[in-house]
PDB file of C-alpha atoms in Angstrom:
ATOM      1  CA  MET B 160     -31.170 -87.961  -6.413  1.00 63.00           C
ATOM      2  CA  LYS B 161     -34.931 -86.592  -6.378  1.00 76.00           C
ATOM      3  CA  THR B 162     -35.290 -82.835  -5.004  1.00 83.00           C
ATOM      4  CA  PRO B 163     -37.305 -82.246  -1.664  1.00 88.00           C
ATOM      5  CA  LYS B 164     -40.117 -81.164  -2.373  1.00 92.00           C
ATOM      6  CA  TYR B 165     -39.929 -77.970   0.318  1.00 92.00           C
ATOM      7  CA  GLN B 166     -37.020 -77.063  -2.348  1.00 92.00           C
ATOM      8  CA  GLN B 167     -39.213 -77.976  -5.634  1.00 93.00           C
ATOM      9  CA  ILE B 168     -41.374 -74.921  -3.757  1.00 93.00           C
ATOM     10  CA  GLN B 169     -38.706 -73.105  -2.871  1.00 93.00           C
ATOM     11  CA  ASN B 170     -37.338 -72.860  -6.210  1.00 91.00           C
ATOM     12  CA  ASP B 171     -40.640 -72.189  -7.830  1.00 92.00           C
ATOM     13  CA  LEU B 172     -41.269 -69.075  -5.288  1.00 92.00           C
ATOM     14  CA  LYS B 173     -38.099 -67.422  -6.006  1.00 89.00           C
ATOM     15  CA  ASN B 174     -38.655 -68.105 -10.053  1.00 87.00           C
ATOM     16  CA  GLN B 175     -42.128 -66.234  -9.532  1.00 87.00           C
ATOM     17  CA  ILE B 176     -40.011 -63.245  -7.627  1.00 85.00           C
ATOM     18  CA  VAL B 177     -37.653 -63.138 -10.070  1.00 80.00           C
ATOM     19  CA  SER B 178     -39.339 -63.072 -13.182  1.00 78.00           C
ATOM     20  CA  GLY B 179     -41.054 -59.786 -11.650  1.00 77.00           C
ATOM     21  CA  LYS B 180     -44.790 -61.710 -10.942  1.00 84.00           C
ATOM     22  CA  PHE B 181     -44.503 -59.797  -7.479  1.00 82.00           C
ATOM     23  CA  GLU B 182     -43.043 -56.019  -6.857  1.00 80.00           C
ATOM     24  CA  ASN B 183     -40.695 -55.055  -4.263  1.00 81.00           C
ATOM     25  CA  GLY B 184     -42.458 -54.982  -0.846  1.00 84.00           C
ATOM     26  CA  ASP B 185     -45.549 -56.511  -2.445  1.00 88.00           C
ATOM     27  CA  LYS B 186     -47.277 -58.892  -0.077  1.00 90.00           C
ATOM     28  CA  PHE B 187     -46.706 -62.733  -0.205  1.00 93.00           C
ATOM     29  CA  TYR B 188     -48.605 -65.548  -0.199  1.00 93.00           C
ATOM     30  CA  THR B 189     -49.934 -66.510   2.860  1.00 93.00           C
ATOM     31  CA  GLU B 190     -48.999 -70.236   4.270  1.00 93.00           C
ATOM     32  CA  ASN B 191     -52.502 -71.536   3.663  1.00 93.00           C
ATOM     33  CA  GLU B 192     -52.903 -70.024   0.163  1.00 94.00           C
ATOM     34  CA  LEU B 193     -49.180 -72.053  -0.295  1.00 95.00           C
ATOM     35  CA  VAL B 194     -50.616 -75.121   1.733  1.00 94.00           C
ATOM     36  CA  GLN B 195     -53.493 -75.383  -0.278  1.00 94.00           C
ATOM     37  CA  LEU B 196     -51.582 -74.597  -3.723  1.00 93.00           C
ATOM     38  CA  TYR B 197     -49.322 -77.101  -3.538  1.00 94.00           C
ATOM     39  CA  LYS B 198     -51.035 -79.406  -1.711  1.00 94.00           C
ATOM     40  CA  VAL B 199     -48.215 -79.917   1.394  1.00 94.00           C
ATOM     41  CA  SER B 200     -48.027 -79.769   4.903  1.00 94.00           C
ATOM     42  CA  SER B 201     -47.590 -76.408   6.184  1.00 93.00           C
ATOM     43  CA  ILE B 202     -44.442 -77.445   7.627  1.00 94.00           C
ATOM     44  CA  THR B 203     -43.120 -78.013   4.116  1.00 94.00           C
ATOM     45  CA  VAL B 204     -44.380 -74.617   3.199  1.00 93.00           C
ATOM     46  CA  ILE B 205     -42.700 -72.823   6.238  1.00 93.00           C
ATOM     47  CA  ARG B 206     -39.286 -74.593   5.437  1.00 94.00           C
ATOM     48  CA  ALA B 207     -39.815 -73.421   1.708  1.00 93.00           C
ATOM     49  CA  LEU B 208     -40.366 -69.496   2.948  1.00 93.00           C
ATOM     50  CA  ASN B 209     -37.554 -69.769   5.910  1.00 92.00           C
ATOM     51  CA  GLU B 210     -34.835 -70.532   3.103  1.00 90.00           C
ATOM     52  CA  LEU B 211     -36.286 -67.673   0.446  1.00 91.00           C
ATOM     53  CA  VAL B 212     -35.915 -65.376   3.639  1.00 89.00           C
ATOM     54  CA  LYS B 213     -32.864 -66.625   5.052  1.00 87.00           C
ATOM     55  CA  ASP B 214     -31.761 -65.873   1.228  1.00 83.00           C
ATOM     56  CA  GLY B 215     -32.660 -62.339   1.171  1.00 84.00           C
ATOM     57  CA  TYR B 216     -36.174 -63.182  -1.317  1.00 87.00           C
ATOM     58  CA  LEU B 217     -38.517 -62.525   1.750  1.00 91.00           C
ATOM     59  CA  VAL B 218     -39.075 -60.275   4.811  1.00 90.00           C
ATOM     60  CA  ARG B 219     -41.420 -61.266   7.351  1.00 89.00           C
ATOM     61  CA  LYS B 220     -43.361 -58.676   9.454  1.00 87.00           C
ATOM     62  CA  GLN B 221     -44.754 -59.643  12.861  1.00 84.00           C
ATOM     63  CA  GLY B 222     -48.459 -59.898  12.697  1.00 84.00           C
ATOM     64  CA  LYS B 223     -48.385 -58.473   9.041  1.00 87.00           C
ATOM     65  CA  GLY B 224     -47.422 -61.772   6.869  1.00 89.00           C
ATOM     66  CA  THR B 225     -44.671 -62.025   4.802  1.00 92.00           C
ATOM     67  CA  PHE B 226     -43.201 -59.609   1.736  1.00 91.00           C
ATOM     68  CA  VAL B 227     -41.320 -59.575  -0.841  1.00 89.00           C
ATOM     69  CA  SER B 228     -37.622 -57.766  -0.100  1.00 85.00           C
ATOM     70  CA  ARG B 229     -36.958 -54.567  -1.310  1.00 73.00           C
ATOM     71  CA  SER B 230     -33.243 -55.515  -1.855  1.00 67.00           C
ATOM     72  CA  ARG B 231     -32.080 -56.587  -5.207  1.00 53.00           C
ATOM     73  CA  LYS B 232     -31.550 -59.973  -4.737  1.00 56.00           C
ATOM     74  CA  GLY B 233     -32.365 -62.114  -7.740  1.00 56.00           C
ATOM     75  CA  LYS B 234     -31.891 -58.908 -10.006  1.00 58.00           C
ATOM     76  CA  LEU B 235     -29.493 -58.368 -12.770  1.00 55.00           C
ATOM     77  CA  VAL B 236     -27.599 -55.580 -11.577  1.00 55.00           C
ATOM     78  CA  GLU B 237     -24.168 -53.898 -13.381  1.00 59.00           C
ATOM     79  CA  PHE B 238     -22.003 -51.484 -10.750  1.00 56.00           C
ATOM     80  CA  SER B 239     -18.974 -49.695 -11.800  1.00 60.00           C
ATOM     81  CA  ASP B 240     -17.202 -46.748 -11.320  1.00 66.00           C
ATOM     82  CA  VAL B 241     -17.388 -43.701 -13.058  1.00 63.00           C
ATOM     83  CA  GLU B 242     -13.742 -42.281 -13.828  1.00 66.00           C
ATOM     84  CA  LEU B 243     -14.028 -38.457 -14.015  1.00 65.00           C
ATOM     85  CA  PHE B 244     -11.044 -38.001 -15.955  1.00 63.00           C
ATOM     86  CA  PRO B 245      -9.274 -39.171 -18.673  1.00 69.00           C
ATOM     87  CA  LEU B 246      -7.602 -42.151 -18.870  1.00 65.00           C
ATOM     88  CA  LYS B 247      -4.541 -40.722 -20.356  1.00 71.00           C
ATOM     89  CA  ASP B 248      -4.101 -38.623 -16.820  1.00 76.00           C
ATOM     90  CA  ASP B 249      -3.915 -41.757 -15.004  1.00 84.00           C
ATOM     91  CA  HIS B 250      -0.331 -42.455 -13.685  1.00 92.00           C
ATOM     92  CA  VAL B 251       1.034 -45.024 -11.132  1.00 93.00           C
ATOM     93  CA  GLU B 252       3.921 -44.180  -8.778  1.00 95.00           C
ATOM     94  CA  VAL B 253       4.815 -47.420  -6.672  1.00 97.00           C
ATOM     95  CA  LEU B 254       6.283 -46.257  -3.563  1.00 97.00           C
ATOM     96  CA  SER B 255       7.489 -49.833  -1.972  1.00 96.00           C
ATOM     97  CA  ILE B 256       7.540 -53.907  -2.019  1.00 97.00           C
ATOM     98  CA  GLU B 257       8.221 -55.725   1.218  1.00 97.00           C
ATOM     99  CA  LYS B 258       7.871 -59.031   2.536  1.00 97.00           C
ATOM    100  CA  GLY B 259       5.299 -59.698   5.683  1.00 97.00           C
ATOM    101  CA  ASN B 260       3.734 -62.365   7.465  1.00 95.00           C
ATOM    102  CA  GLU B 261       1.207 -60.126   9.582  1.00 97.00           C
ATOM    103  CA  PRO B 262      -1.602 -62.851  10.686  1.00 97.00           C
ATOM    104  CA  LYS B 263      -4.351 -60.217   9.820  1.00 96.00           C
ATOM    105  CA  TYR B 264      -3.334 -60.742   6.142  1.00 98.00           C
ATOM    106  CA  LEU B 265      -2.368 -63.839   6.310  1.00 97.00           C
ATOM    107  CA  GLN B 266      -5.695 -64.797   7.072  1.00 96.00           C
ATOM    108  CA  GLU B 267      -6.967 -62.821   4.183  1.00 96.00           C
ATOM    109  CA  LEU B 268      -4.919 -64.611   1.650  1.00 97.00           C
ATOM    110  CA  ASN B 269      -5.899 -68.192   3.044  1.00 95.00           C
ATOM    111  CA  LEU B 270      -2.437 -68.655   4.347  1.00 96.00           C
ATOM    112  CA  GLY B 271      -0.766 -70.380   7.023  1.00 95.00           C
ATOM    113  CA  SER B 272       0.874 -69.107   9.949  1.00 94.00           C
ATOM    114  CA  HIS B 273       3.901 -69.647   8.496  1.00 95.00           C
ATOM    115  CA  ASP B 274       3.652 -68.223   5.142  1.00 97.00           C
ATOM    116  CA  PHE B 275       4.550 -65.103   3.649  1.00 98.00           C
ATOM    117  CA  TYR B 276       3.036 -62.492   1.097  1.00 98.00           C
ATOM    118  CA  TYR B 277       4.442 -59.214  -0.677  1.00 98.00           C
ATOM    119  CA  LYS B 278       2.759 -55.569   0.443  1.00 98.00           C
ATOM    120  CA  ILE B 279       2.875 -53.444  -2.871  1.00 98.00           C
ATOM    121  CA  ILE B 280       2.032 -49.765  -2.131  1.00 98.00           C
ATOM    122  CA  ARG B 281       1.192 -47.574  -4.886  1.00 97.00           C
ATOM    123  CA  VAL B 282       0.211 -44.225  -5.308  1.00 96.00           C
ATOM    124  CA  ARG B 283      -2.110 -43.336  -8.271  1.00 93.00           C
ATOM    125  CA  THR B 284      -2.478 -39.697  -9.634  1.00 93.00           C
ATOM    126  CA  ALA B 285      -4.958 -37.706 -12.393  1.00 89.00           C
ATOM    127  CA  GLY B 286      -2.446 -35.316 -13.828  1.00 83.00           C
ATOM    128  CA  ASN B 287      -0.844 -33.741 -10.746  1.00 85.00           C
ATOM    129  CA  ARG B 288      -3.849 -35.049  -8.043  1.00 91.00           C
ATOM    130  CA  PRO B 289      -3.295 -37.792  -6.115  1.00 94.00           C
ATOM    131  CA  TYR B 290      -6.615 -39.879  -5.958  1.00 93.00           C
ATOM    132  CA  LEU B 291      -5.514 -43.460  -4.566  1.00 94.00           C
ATOM    133  CA  TYR B 292      -3.627 -44.944  -2.307  1.00 97.00           C
ATOM    134  CA  GLN B 293      -3.557 -48.359  -2.371  1.00 97.00           C
ATOM    135  CA  GLN B 294      -1.553 -51.691  -0.654  1.00 97.00           C
ATOM    136  CA  SER B 295      -2.102 -55.010  -2.222  1.00 97.00           C
ATOM    137  CA  PHE B 296      -1.231 -57.951  -0.624  1.00 98.00           C
ATOM    138  CA  ILE B 297       0.097 -61.341  -2.850  1.00 98.00           C
ATOM    139  CA  PRO B 298       0.864 -64.169  -1.920  1.00 98.00           C
ATOM    140  CA  GLU B 299       5.024 -65.020  -1.919  1.00 97.00           C
ATOM    141  CA  ARG B 300       4.258 -67.258  -4.729  1.00 96.00           C
ATOM    142  CA  TYR B 301       2.809 -64.971  -7.497  1.00 97.00           C
ATOM    143  CA  ILE B 302       5.874 -62.531  -6.785  1.00 97.00           C
ATOM    144  CA  LEU B 303       8.325 -63.928  -9.059  1.00 95.00           C
ATOM    145  CA  THR B 304      10.819 -61.052  -8.904  1.00 94.00           C
ATOM    146  CA  PRO B 305      10.542 -59.480  -5.807  1.00 94.00           C
ATOM    147  CA  SER B 306      14.229 -57.979  -6.147  1.00 94.00           C
ATOM    148  CA  ALA B 307      13.112 -55.942  -9.575  1.00 95.00           C
ATOM    149  CA  LYS B 308      13.079 -52.428  -9.530  1.00 95.00           C
ATOM    150  CA  LYS B 309       9.827 -50.818  -8.023  1.00 95.00           C
ATOM    151  CA  GLU B 310       8.635 -50.252 -11.534  1.00 94.00           C
ATOM    152  CA  HIS B 311       8.344 -53.760 -12.643  1.00 95.00           C
ATOM    153  CA  PHE B 312       4.993 -53.518 -10.331  1.00 95.00           C
ATOM    154  CA  LYS B 313       3.226 -50.795 -11.713  1.00 93.00           C
ATOM    155  CA  SER B 314       1.126 -52.884 -13.123  1.00 93.00           C
ATOM    156  CA  ILE B 315      -0.172 -55.839 -10.750  1.00 94.00           C
ATOM    157  CA  TYR B 316      -2.401 -57.458 -12.711  1.00 92.00           C
ATOM    158  CA  GLN B 317       0.019 -57.538 -15.930  1.00 93.00           C
ATOM    159  CA  ARG B 318       2.606 -59.210 -13.757  1.00 95.00           C
ATOM    160  CA  PHE B 319      -0.398 -61.567 -13.135  1.00 94.00           C
ATOM    161  CA  LYS B 320      -0.836 -62.205 -17.303  1.00 93.00           C
ATOM    162  CA  LEU B 321       2.919 -62.268 -18.311  1.00 94.00           C
ATOM    163  CA  ASP B 322       4.301 -64.380 -15.341  1.00 94.00           C
ATOM    164  CA  PHE B 323       1.256 -66.926 -14.930  1.00 94.00           C
ATOM    165  CA  ASP B 324      -1.058 -65.965 -17.464  1.00 93.00           C
ATOM    166  CA  ILE B 325      -3.751 -65.480 -15.141  1.00 93.00           C
ATOM    167  CA  HIS B 326      -6.187 -62.735 -16.388  1.00 92.00           C
ATOM    168  CA  MET B 327      -7.230 -61.315 -13.008  1.00 91.00           C
ATOM    169  CA  PRO B 328     -10.083 -58.872 -14.722  1.00 87.00           C
ATOM    170  CA  SER B 329     -11.928 -62.472 -15.492  1.00 89.00           C
ATOM    171  CA  GLU B 330     -11.491 -63.788 -12.062  1.00 91.00           C
ATOM    172  CA  PRO B 331     -14.215 -63.698  -9.914  1.00 90.00           C
ATOM    173  CA  TYR B 332     -13.751 -61.039  -6.705  1.00 91.00           C
ATOM    174  CA  THR B 333     -15.679 -59.354  -3.980  1.00 92.00           C
ATOM    175  CA  GLU B 334     -15.213 -55.729  -3.103  1.00 91.00           C
ATOM    176  CA  THR B 335     -16.684 -53.331  -0.470  1.00 92.00           C
ATOM    177  CA  ASN B 336     -16.766 -49.145  -0.581  1.00 92.00           C
ATOM    178  CA  GLU B 337     -17.167 -47.194   2.711  1.00 94.00           C
ATOM    179  CA  VAL B 338     -16.688 -43.485   3.952  1.00 95.00           C
ATOM    180  CA  THR B 339     -14.068 -43.624   6.565  1.00 95.00           C
ATOM    181  CA  PHE B 340     -12.263 -40.936   8.332  1.00 93.00           C
ATOM    182  CA  SER B 341      -9.614 -42.898  10.023  1.00 92.00           C
ATOM    183  CA  THR B 342      -7.299 -42.662   6.718  1.00 95.00           C
ATOM    184  CA  PRO B 343      -3.515 -44.571   8.142  1.00 94.00           C
ATOM    185  CA  TYR B 344      -1.229 -41.179   7.937  1.00 94.00           C
ATOM    186  CA  GLU B 345       0.602 -42.534   5.273  1.00 96.00           C
ATOM    187  CA  ALA B 346      -2.556 -42.800   2.756  1.00 96.00           C
ATOM    188  CA  TYR B 347      -3.664 -39.002   4.290  1.00 94.00           C
ATOM    189  CA  GLN B 348      -0.082 -37.745   3.648  1.00 95.00           C
ATOM    190  CA  ALA B 349       0.055 -38.873   0.164  1.00 96.00           C
ATOM    191  CA  LEU B 350      -3.509 -38.102  -0.901  1.00 96.00           C
ATOM    192  CA  GLN B 351      -2.952 -34.223   0.362  1.00 94.00           C
ATOM    193  CA  LEU B 352      -5.973 -34.324   2.248  1.00 94.00           C
ATOM    194  CA  GLU B 353      -7.351 -31.139   4.774  1.00 90.00           C
ATOM    195  CA  LYS B 354      -7.970 -31.791   7.964  1.00 86.00           C
ATOM    196  CA  LEU B 355     -11.273 -33.901   8.189  1.00 88.00           C
ATOM    197  CA  GLU B 356     -11.571 -34.866   5.128  1.00 94.00           C
ATOM    198  CA  PRO B 357     -12.786 -38.528   4.485  1.00 95.00           C
ATOM    199  CA  THR B 358     -11.693 -41.219   2.071  1.00 96.00           C
ATOM    200  CA  ILE B 359     -13.480 -44.146   0.622  1.00 94.00           C
ATOM    201  CA  LEU B 360     -12.041 -47.393   1.854  1.00 96.00           C
ATOM    202  CA  GLN B 361     -12.302 -50.066  -1.034  1.00 94.00           C
ATOM    203  CA  ILE B 362     -11.142 -53.565   0.109  1.00 96.00           C
ATOM    204  CA  ARG B 363     -11.177 -55.629  -2.647  1.00 95.00           C
ATOM    205  CA  LYS B 364     -10.094 -59.912  -2.378  1.00 96.00           C
ATOM    206  CA  THR B 365      -9.849 -61.571  -5.817  1.00 96.00           C
ATOM    207  CA  LYS B 366      -9.979 -65.207  -5.783  1.00 94.00           C
ATOM    208  CA  GLN B 367      -8.761 -68.079  -8.821  1.00 92.00           C
ATOM    209  CA  ALA B 368     -12.146 -69.332 -10.720  1.00 88.00           C
ATOM    210  CA  ASN B 369     -13.484 -72.642  -9.015  1.00 82.00           C
ATOM    211  CA  SER B 370     -10.519 -72.473  -6.017  1.00 85.00           C
ATOM    212  CA  ASP B 371     -10.509 -70.785  -2.525  1.00 83.00           C
ATOM    213  CA  ILE B 372      -7.023 -69.723  -4.029  1.00 93.00           C
ATOM    214  CA  VAL B 373      -7.000 -65.765  -2.900  1.00 96.00           C
ATOM    215  CA  LEU B 374      -4.628 -64.497  -5.453  1.00 97.00           C
ATOM    216  CA  GLU B 375      -5.209 -60.842  -4.154  1.00 97.00           C
ATOM    217  CA  TYR B 376      -6.274 -59.181  -1.310  1.00 98.00           C
ATOM    218  CA  VAL B 377      -6.460 -54.452  -2.037  1.00 97.00           C
ATOM    219  CA  GLU B 378      -6.598 -52.204   0.464  1.00 97.00           C
ATOM    220  CA  SER B 379      -7.571 -48.881  -1.169  1.00 96.00           C
ATOM    221  CA  TYR B 380      -8.113 -45.290  -0.225  1.00 97.00           C
ATOM    222  CA  LYS B 381      -9.829 -43.120  -2.509  1.00 94.00           C
ATOM    223  CA  HIS B 382     -10.231 -39.181  -2.348  1.00 94.00           C
ATOM    224  CA  TRP B 383     -13.827 -38.577  -2.133  1.00 91.00           C
ATOM    225  CA  ASN B 384     -13.842 -36.089  -4.736  1.00 88.00           C
ATOM    226  CA  PHE B 385     -12.771 -38.904  -7.378  1.00 87.00           C
ATOM    227  CA  TYR B 386     -15.523 -41.378  -6.070  1.00 83.00           C
ATOM    228  CA  LYS B 387     -18.879 -41.719  -7.886  1.00 80.00           C
ATOM    229  CA  PHE B 388     -20.433 -45.018  -9.716  1.00 74.00           C
ATOM    230  CA  GLU B 389     -22.849 -45.994 -11.568  1.00 74.00           C
ATOM    231  CA  ILE B 390     -25.774 -48.914 -10.900  1.00 68.00           C
ATOM    232  CA  ILE B 391     -27.374 -50.396 -14.240  1.00 65.00           C
ATOM    233  CA  ALA B 392     -30.202 -52.716 -13.230  1.00 61.00           C
ATOM    234  CA  ASN B 393     -32.108 -55.359 -15.489  1.00 57.00           C
ATOM    235  CA  ARG B 394     -30.529 -54.223 -18.796  1.00 57.00           C
TER     236      ARG B 394
END
């Protein structure tokens, strides 16, 4: 199938942006310039520009024109946590594992109303200081021995590897991080927080590659004093 003309223009302009021809915030081509450049109608040009705006590559400012977005769209960016203590000091305690089917978490796991999941609650400590309260929600089919001792679930990723040959760090995931003062009481107590101290709420969802199967949904509350990250762009 032949690629539509507006999409050809869209792809060419996107490549110009990603390649660095324009700096972030630079004024972009006008519609008239693009009509002349590609020898097409203004309707075709407008459609191409609208797609680039929708994808985050361009922004339009009323009465001023079209500009290259200042966001990192299309940039190669590495984002990683910076651990503030030696890994040998990291310890995990499993507090509980229980079966559930609350609608909120069934929806996050793409499960039906009659399905079940297991909620595994763990606390991570650095030396003697608790820094992470973590609730992992796993579809029932991925927990083979729910009656096993709590220590069995200290590493959920190891369970996925040993039981299903799934290497979780290689599976695609999305993660958000936000500062919150609405820390649940259980997490507040586990992290030994003082009054009015915030936590970092980290929400991660991991899917199996090339499918809509959700392997894990996690809500973590991290002590603010242990939160630091690094961004590397265009390396």
